[in-house]
mmCIF file of N, CA and C in Angstrom:
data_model
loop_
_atom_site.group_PDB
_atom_site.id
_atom_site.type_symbol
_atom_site.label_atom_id
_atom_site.label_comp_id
_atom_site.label_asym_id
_atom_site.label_seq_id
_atom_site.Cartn_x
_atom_site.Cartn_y
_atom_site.Cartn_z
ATOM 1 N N UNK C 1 36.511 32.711 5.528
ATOM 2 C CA UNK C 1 35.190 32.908 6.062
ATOM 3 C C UNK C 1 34.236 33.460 5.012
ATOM 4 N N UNK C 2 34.239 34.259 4.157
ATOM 5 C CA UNK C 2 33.464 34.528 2.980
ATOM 6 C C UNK C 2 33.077 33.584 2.135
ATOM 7 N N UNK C 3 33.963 32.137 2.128
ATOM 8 C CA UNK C 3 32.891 31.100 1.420
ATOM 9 C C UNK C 3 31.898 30.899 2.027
ATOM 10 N N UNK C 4 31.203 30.725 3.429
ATOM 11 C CA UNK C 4 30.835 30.117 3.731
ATOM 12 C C UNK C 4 29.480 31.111 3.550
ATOM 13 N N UNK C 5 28.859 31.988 3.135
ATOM 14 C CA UNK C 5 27.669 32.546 2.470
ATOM 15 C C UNK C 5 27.481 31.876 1.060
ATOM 16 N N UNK C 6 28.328 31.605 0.463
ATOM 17 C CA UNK C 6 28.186 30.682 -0.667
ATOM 18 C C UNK C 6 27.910 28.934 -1.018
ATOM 19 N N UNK C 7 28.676 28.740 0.451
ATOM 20 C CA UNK C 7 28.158 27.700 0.525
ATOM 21 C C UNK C 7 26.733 27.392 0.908
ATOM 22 N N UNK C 8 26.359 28.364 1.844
ATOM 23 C CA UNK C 8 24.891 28.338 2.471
ATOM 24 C C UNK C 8 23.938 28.087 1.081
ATOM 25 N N UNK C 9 24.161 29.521 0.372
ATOM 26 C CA UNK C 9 23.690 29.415 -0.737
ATOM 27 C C UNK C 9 23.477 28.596 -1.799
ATOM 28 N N UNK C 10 24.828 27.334 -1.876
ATOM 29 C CA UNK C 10 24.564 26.373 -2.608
ATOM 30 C C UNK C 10 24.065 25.288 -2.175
ATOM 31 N N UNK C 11 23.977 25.516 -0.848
ATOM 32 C CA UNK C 11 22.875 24.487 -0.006
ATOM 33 C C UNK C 11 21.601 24.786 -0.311
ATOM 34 N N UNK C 12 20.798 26.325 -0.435
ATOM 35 C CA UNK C 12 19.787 26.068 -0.791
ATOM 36 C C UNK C 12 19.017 25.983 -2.029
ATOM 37 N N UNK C 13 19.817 26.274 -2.853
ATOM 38 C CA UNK C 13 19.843 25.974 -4.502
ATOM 39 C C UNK C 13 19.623 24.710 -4.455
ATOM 40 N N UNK C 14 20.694 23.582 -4.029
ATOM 41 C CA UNK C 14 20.112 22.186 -4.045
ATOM 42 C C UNK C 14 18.940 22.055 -3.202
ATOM 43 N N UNK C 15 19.061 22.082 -2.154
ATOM 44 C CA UNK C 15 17.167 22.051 -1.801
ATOM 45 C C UNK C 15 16.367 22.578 -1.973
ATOM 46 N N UNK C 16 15.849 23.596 -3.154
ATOM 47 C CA UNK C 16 15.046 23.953 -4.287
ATOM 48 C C UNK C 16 14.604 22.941 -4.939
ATOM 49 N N UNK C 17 16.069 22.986 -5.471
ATOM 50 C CA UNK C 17 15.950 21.738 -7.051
ATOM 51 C C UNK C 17 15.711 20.502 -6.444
ATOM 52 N N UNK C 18 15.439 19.548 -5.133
ATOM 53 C CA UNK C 18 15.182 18.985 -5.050
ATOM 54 C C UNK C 18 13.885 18.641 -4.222
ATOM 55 N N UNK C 19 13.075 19.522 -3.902
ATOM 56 C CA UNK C 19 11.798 20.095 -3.305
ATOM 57 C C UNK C 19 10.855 20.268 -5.323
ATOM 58 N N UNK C 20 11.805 20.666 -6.340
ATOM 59 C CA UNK C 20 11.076 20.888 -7.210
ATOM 60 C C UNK C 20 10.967 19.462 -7.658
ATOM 61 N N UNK C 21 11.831 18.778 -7.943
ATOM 62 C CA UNK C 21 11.737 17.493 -8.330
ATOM 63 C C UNK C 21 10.537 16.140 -7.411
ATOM 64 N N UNK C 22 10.354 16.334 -5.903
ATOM 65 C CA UNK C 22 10.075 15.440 -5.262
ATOM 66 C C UNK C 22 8.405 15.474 -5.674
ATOM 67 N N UNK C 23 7.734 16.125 -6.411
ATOM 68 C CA UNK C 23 5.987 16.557 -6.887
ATOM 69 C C UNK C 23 6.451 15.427 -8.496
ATOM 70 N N UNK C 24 7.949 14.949 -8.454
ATOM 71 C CA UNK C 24 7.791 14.816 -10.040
ATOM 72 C C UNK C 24 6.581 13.149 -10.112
ATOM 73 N N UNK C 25 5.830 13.071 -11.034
ATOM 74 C CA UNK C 25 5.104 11.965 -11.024
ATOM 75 C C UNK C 25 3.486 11.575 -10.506
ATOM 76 N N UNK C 26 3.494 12.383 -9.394
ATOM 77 C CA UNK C 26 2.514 12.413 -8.594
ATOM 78 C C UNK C 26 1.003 13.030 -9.620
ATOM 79 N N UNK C 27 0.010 12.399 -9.843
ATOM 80 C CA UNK C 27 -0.910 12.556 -10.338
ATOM 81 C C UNK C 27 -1.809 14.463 -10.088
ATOM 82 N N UNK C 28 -1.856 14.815 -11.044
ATOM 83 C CA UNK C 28 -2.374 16.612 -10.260
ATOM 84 C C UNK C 28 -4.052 16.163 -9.789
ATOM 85 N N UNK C 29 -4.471 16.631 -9.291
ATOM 86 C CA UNK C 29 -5.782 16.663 -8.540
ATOM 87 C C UNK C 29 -6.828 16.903 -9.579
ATOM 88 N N UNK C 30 -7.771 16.215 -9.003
ATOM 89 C CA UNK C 30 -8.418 16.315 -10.283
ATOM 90 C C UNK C 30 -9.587 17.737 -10.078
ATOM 91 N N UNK C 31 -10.661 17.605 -11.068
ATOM 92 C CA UNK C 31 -10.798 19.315 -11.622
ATOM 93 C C UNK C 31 -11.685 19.326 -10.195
ATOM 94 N N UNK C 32 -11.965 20.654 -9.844
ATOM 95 C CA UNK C 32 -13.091 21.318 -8.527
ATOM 96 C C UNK C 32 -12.169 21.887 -7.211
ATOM 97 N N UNK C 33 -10.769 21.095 -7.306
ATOM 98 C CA UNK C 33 -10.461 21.639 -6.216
ATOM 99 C C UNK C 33 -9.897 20.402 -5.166
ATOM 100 N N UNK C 34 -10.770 19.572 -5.148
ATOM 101 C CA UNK C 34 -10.286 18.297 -4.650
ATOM 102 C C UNK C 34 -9.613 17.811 -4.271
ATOM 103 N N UNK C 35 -8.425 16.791 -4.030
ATOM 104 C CA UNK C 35 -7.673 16.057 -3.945
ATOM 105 C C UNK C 35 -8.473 14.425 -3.900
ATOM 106 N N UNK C 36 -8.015 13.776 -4.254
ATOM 107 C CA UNK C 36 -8.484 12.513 -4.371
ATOM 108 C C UNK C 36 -8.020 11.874 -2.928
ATOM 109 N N UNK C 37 -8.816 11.294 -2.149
ATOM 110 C CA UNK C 37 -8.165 10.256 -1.656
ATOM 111 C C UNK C 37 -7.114 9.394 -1.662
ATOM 112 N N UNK C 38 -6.138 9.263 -1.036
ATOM 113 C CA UNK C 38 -5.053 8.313 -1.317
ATOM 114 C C UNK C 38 -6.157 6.819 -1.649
ATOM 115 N N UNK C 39 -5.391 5.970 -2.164
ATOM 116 C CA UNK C 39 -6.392 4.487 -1.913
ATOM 117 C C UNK C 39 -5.779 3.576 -1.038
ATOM 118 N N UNK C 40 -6.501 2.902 -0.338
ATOM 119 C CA UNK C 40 -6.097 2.408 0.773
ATOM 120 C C UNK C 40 -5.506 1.001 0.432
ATOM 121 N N UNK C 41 -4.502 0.600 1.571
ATOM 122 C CA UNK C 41 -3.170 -0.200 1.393
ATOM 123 C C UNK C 41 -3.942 -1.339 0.859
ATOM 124 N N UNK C 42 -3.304 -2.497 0.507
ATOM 125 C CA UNK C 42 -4.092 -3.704 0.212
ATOM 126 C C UNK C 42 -3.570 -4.307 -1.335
ATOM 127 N N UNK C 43 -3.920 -5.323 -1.881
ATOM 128 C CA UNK C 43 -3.002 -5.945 -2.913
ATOM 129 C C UNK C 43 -2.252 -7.292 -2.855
ATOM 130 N N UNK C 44 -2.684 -6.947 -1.195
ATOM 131 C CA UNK C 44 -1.816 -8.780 -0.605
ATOM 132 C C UNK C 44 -2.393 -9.420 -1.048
ATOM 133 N N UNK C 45 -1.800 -11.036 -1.653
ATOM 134 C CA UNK C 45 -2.223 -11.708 -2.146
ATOM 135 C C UNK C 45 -2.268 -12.785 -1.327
ATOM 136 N N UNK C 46 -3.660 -13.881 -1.173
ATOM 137 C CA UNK C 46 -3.852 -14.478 -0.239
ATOM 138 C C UNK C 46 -4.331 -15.696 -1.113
ATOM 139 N N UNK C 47 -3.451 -16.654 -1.446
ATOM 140 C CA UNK C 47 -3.955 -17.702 -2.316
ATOM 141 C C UNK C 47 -4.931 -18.504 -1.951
ATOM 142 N N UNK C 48 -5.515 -18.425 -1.087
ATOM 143 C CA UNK C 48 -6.707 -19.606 -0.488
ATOM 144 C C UNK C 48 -7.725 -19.469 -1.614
ATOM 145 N N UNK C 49 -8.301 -18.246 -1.656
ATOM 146 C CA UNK C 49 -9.732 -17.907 -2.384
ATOM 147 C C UNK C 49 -9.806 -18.442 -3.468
ATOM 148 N N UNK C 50 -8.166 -18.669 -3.980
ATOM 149 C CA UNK C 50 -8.412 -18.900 -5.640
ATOM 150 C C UNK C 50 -8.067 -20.340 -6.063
ATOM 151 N N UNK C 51 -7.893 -21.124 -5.024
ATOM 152 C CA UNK C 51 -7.844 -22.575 -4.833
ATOM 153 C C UNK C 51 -8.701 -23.199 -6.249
ATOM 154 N N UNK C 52 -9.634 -22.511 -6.657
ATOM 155 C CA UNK C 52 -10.547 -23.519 -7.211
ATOM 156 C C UNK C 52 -10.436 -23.181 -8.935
ATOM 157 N N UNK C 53 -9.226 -22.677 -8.767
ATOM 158 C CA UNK C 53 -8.652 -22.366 -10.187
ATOM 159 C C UNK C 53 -7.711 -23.928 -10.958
ATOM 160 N N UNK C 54 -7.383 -24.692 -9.630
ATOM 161 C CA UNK C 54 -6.556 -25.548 -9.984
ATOM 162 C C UNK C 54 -7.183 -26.723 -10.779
ATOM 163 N N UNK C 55 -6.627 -26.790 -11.948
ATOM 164 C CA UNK C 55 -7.188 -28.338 -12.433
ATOM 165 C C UNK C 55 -7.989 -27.420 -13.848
ATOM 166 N N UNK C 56 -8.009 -26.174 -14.073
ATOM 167 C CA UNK C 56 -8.603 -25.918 -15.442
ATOM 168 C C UNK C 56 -7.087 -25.003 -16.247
ATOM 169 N N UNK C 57 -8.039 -24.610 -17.329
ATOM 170 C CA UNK C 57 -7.247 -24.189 -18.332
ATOM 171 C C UNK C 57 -6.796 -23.141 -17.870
ATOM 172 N N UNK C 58 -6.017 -22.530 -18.150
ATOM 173 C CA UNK C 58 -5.556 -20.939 -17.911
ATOM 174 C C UNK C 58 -5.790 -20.097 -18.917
ATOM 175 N N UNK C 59 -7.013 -20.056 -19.071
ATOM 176 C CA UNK C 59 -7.384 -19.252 -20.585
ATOM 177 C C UNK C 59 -7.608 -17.876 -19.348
ATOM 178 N N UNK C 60 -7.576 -16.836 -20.085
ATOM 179 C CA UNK C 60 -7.379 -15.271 -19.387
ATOM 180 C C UNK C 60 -8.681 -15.350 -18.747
ATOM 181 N N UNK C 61 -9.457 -15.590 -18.548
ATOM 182 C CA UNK C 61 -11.041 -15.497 -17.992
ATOM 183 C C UNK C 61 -10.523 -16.035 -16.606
ATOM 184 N N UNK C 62 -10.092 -17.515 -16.590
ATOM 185 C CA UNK C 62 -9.625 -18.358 -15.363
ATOM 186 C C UNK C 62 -8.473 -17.410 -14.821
ATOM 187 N N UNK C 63 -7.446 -17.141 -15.214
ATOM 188 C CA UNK C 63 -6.523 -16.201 -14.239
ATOM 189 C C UNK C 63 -6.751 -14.766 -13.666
ATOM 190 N N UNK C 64 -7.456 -14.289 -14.583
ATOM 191 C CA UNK C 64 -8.235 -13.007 -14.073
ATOM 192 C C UNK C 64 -9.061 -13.139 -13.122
ATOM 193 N N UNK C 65 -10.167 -14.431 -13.259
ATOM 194 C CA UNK C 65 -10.498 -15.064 -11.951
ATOM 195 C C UNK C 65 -10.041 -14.892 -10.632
ATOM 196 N N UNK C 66 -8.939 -16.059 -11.528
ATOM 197 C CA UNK C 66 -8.460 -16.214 -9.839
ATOM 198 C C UNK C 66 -7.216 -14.826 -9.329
ATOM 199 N N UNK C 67 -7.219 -13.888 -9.988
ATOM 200 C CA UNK C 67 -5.886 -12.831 -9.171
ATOM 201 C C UNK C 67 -6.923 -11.974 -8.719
ATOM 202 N N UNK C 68 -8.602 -11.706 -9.191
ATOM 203 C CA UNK C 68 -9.174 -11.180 -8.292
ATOM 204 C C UNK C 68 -9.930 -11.795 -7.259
ATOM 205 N N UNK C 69 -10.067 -13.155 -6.946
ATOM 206 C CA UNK C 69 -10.430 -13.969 -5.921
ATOM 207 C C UNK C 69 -9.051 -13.734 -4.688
ATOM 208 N N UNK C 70 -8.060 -13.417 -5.246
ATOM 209 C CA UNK C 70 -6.718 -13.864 -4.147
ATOM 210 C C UNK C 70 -6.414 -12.038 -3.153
ATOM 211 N N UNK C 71 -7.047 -11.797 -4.475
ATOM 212 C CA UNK C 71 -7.047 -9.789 -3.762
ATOM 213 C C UNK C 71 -5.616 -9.362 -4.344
ATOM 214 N N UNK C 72 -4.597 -10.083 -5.344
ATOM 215 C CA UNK C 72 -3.374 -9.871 -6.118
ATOM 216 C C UNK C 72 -3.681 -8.566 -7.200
ATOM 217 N N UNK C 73 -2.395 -7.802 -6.956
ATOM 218 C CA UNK C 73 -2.204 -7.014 -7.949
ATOM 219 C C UNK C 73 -2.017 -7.491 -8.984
ATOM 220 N N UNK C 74 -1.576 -8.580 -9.205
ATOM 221 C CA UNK C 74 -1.080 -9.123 -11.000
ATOM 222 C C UNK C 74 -0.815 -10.576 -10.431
ATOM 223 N N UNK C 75 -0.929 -11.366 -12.091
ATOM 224 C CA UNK C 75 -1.006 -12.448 -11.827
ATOM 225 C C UNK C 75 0.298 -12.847 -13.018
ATOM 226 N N UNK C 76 0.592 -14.018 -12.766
ATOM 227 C CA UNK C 76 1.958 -14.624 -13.793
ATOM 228 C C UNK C 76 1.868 -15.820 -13.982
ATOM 229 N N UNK C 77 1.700 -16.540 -14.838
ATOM 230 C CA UNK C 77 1.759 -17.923 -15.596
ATOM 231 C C UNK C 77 3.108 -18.577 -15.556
ATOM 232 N N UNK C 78 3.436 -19.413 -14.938
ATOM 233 C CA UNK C 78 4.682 -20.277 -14.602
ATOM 234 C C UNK C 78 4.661 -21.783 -15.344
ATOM 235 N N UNK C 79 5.329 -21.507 -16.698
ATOM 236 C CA UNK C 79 4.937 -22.520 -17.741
ATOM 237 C C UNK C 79 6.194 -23.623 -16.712
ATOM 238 N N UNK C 80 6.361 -24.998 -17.556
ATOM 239 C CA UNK C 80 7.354 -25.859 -17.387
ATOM 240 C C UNK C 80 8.786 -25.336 -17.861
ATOM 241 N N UNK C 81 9.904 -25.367 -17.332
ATOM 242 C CA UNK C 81 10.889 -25.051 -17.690
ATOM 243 C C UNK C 81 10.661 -24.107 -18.023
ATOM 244 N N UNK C 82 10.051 -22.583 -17.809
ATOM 245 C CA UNK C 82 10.541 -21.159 -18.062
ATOM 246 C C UNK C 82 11.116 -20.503 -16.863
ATOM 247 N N UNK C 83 12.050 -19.707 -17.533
ATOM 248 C CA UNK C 83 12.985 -19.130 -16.496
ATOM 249 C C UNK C 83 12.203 -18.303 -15.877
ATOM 250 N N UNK C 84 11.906 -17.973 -14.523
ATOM 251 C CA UNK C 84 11.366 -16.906 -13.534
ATOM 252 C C UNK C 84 12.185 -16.513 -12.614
ATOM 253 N N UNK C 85 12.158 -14.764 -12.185
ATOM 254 C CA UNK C 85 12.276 -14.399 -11.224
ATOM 255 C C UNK C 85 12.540 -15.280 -10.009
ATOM 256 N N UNK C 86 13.159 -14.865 -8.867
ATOM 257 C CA UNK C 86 12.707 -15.715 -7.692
ATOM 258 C C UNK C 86 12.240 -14.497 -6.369
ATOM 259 N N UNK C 87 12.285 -13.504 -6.918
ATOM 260 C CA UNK C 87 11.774 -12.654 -6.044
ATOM 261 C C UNK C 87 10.680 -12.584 -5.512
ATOM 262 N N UNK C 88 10.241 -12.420 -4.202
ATOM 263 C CA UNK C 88 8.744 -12.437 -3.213
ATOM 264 C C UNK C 88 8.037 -11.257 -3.824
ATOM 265 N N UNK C 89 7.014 -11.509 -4.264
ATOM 266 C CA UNK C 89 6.091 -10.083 -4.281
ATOM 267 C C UNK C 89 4.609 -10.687 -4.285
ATOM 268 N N UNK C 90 4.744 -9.662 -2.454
ATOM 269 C CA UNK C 90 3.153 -10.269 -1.924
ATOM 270 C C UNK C 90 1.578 -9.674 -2.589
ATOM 271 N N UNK C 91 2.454 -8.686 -3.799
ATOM 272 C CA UNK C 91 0.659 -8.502 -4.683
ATOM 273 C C UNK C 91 0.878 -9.494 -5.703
ATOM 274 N N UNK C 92 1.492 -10.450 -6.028
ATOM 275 C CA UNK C 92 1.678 -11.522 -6.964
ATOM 276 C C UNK C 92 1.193 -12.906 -6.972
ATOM 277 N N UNK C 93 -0.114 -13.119 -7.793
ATOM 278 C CA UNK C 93 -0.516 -14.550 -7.843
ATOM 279 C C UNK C 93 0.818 -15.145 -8.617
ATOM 280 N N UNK C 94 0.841 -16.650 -8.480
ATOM 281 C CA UNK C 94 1.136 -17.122 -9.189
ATOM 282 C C UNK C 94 0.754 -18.561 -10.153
ATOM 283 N N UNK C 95 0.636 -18.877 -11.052
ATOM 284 C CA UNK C 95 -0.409 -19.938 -11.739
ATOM 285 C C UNK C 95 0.645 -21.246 -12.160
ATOM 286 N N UNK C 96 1.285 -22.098 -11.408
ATOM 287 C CA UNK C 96 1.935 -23.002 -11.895
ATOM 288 C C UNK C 96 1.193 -23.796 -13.390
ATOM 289 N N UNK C 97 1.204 -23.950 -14.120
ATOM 290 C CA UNK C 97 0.906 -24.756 -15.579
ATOM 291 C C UNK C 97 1.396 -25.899 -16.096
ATOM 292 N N UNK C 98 0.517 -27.197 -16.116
ATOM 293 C CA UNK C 98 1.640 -28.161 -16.482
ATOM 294 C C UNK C 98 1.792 -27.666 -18.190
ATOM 295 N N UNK C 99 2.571 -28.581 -19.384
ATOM 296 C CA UNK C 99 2.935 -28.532 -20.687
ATOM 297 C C UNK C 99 1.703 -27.908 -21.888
ATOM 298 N N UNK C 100 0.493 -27.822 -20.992
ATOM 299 C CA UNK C 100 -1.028 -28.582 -21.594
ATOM 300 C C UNK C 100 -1.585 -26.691 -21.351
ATOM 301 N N UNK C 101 -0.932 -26.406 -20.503
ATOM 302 C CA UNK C 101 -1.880 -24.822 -19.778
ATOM 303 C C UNK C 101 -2.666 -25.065 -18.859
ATOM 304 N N UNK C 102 -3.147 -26.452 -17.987
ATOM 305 C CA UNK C 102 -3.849 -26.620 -17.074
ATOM 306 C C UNK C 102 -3.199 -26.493 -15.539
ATOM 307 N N UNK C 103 -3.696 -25.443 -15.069
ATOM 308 C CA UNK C 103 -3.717 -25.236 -13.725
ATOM 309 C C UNK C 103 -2.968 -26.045 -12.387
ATOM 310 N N UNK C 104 -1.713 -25.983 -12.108
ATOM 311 C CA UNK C 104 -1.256 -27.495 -11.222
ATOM 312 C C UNK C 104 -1.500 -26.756 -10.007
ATOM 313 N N UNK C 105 -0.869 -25.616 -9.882
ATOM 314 C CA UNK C 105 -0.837 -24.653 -8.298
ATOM 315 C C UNK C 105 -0.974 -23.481 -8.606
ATOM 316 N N UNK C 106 -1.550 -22.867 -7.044
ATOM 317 C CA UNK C 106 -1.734 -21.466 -7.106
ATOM 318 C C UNK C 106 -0.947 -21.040 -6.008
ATOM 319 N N UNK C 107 0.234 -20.171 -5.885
ATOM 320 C CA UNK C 107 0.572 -19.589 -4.940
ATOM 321 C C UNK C 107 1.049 -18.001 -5.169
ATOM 322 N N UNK C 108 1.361 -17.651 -3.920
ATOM 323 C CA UNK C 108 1.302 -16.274 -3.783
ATOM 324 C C UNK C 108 2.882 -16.052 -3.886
ATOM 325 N N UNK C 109 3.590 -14.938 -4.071
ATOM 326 C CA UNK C 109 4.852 -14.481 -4.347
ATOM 327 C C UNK C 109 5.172 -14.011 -5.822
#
């Protein structure tokens, strides 16, 4: 029965150290006192808007274009035969390219 004050104790030692750790990353507030607003959800990418990307070059002007027409967090160039991911990610344009860099499809994932 006398471990069991020690154990208590090493129960709350770990939930210290892990109450100290869970602030790790989180941006500090900025100066006055403040807290910033969280920013609100959003990033989905909705390929319709950027439809009119298809059929030009993919020079950075045109994809920047179109990943802020689609409301995408980031955009990715999908040459011919390069290996990609196959993972869904709904803040993700994507810019199919034929051999040339011109624009074939735009979809989201």
């Amino acid at each position: 029965m006398t471990n069991i004050p020690f154990a208590a104790a090493g129960g709350l030692v770990v939930a210290a150290l892990l109450t100290g750790c869970a602030n790790q990353g989180q941006p500090p507030a900025p100066s006055g006192g403040l807290a910033a607003a969280p920013s609100a959800p959003g990033g989905l990418c909705n390929a319709q808007p950027a439809q009119s990307a298809v059929g030009q070059n993919s020079t950075a002007s045109v994809v920047e274009s179109a990943r802020v027409r689609s409301g995408a967090q980031m955009a990715r160039i999908l040459r011919p035969g390069q290996i990609i991911t196959k993972e869904f990610d709904a803040q993700r344009l994507n810019l199919e390219v034929d051999g040339n860099g011109r624009i074939l499809a735009v979809r989201c994932g």
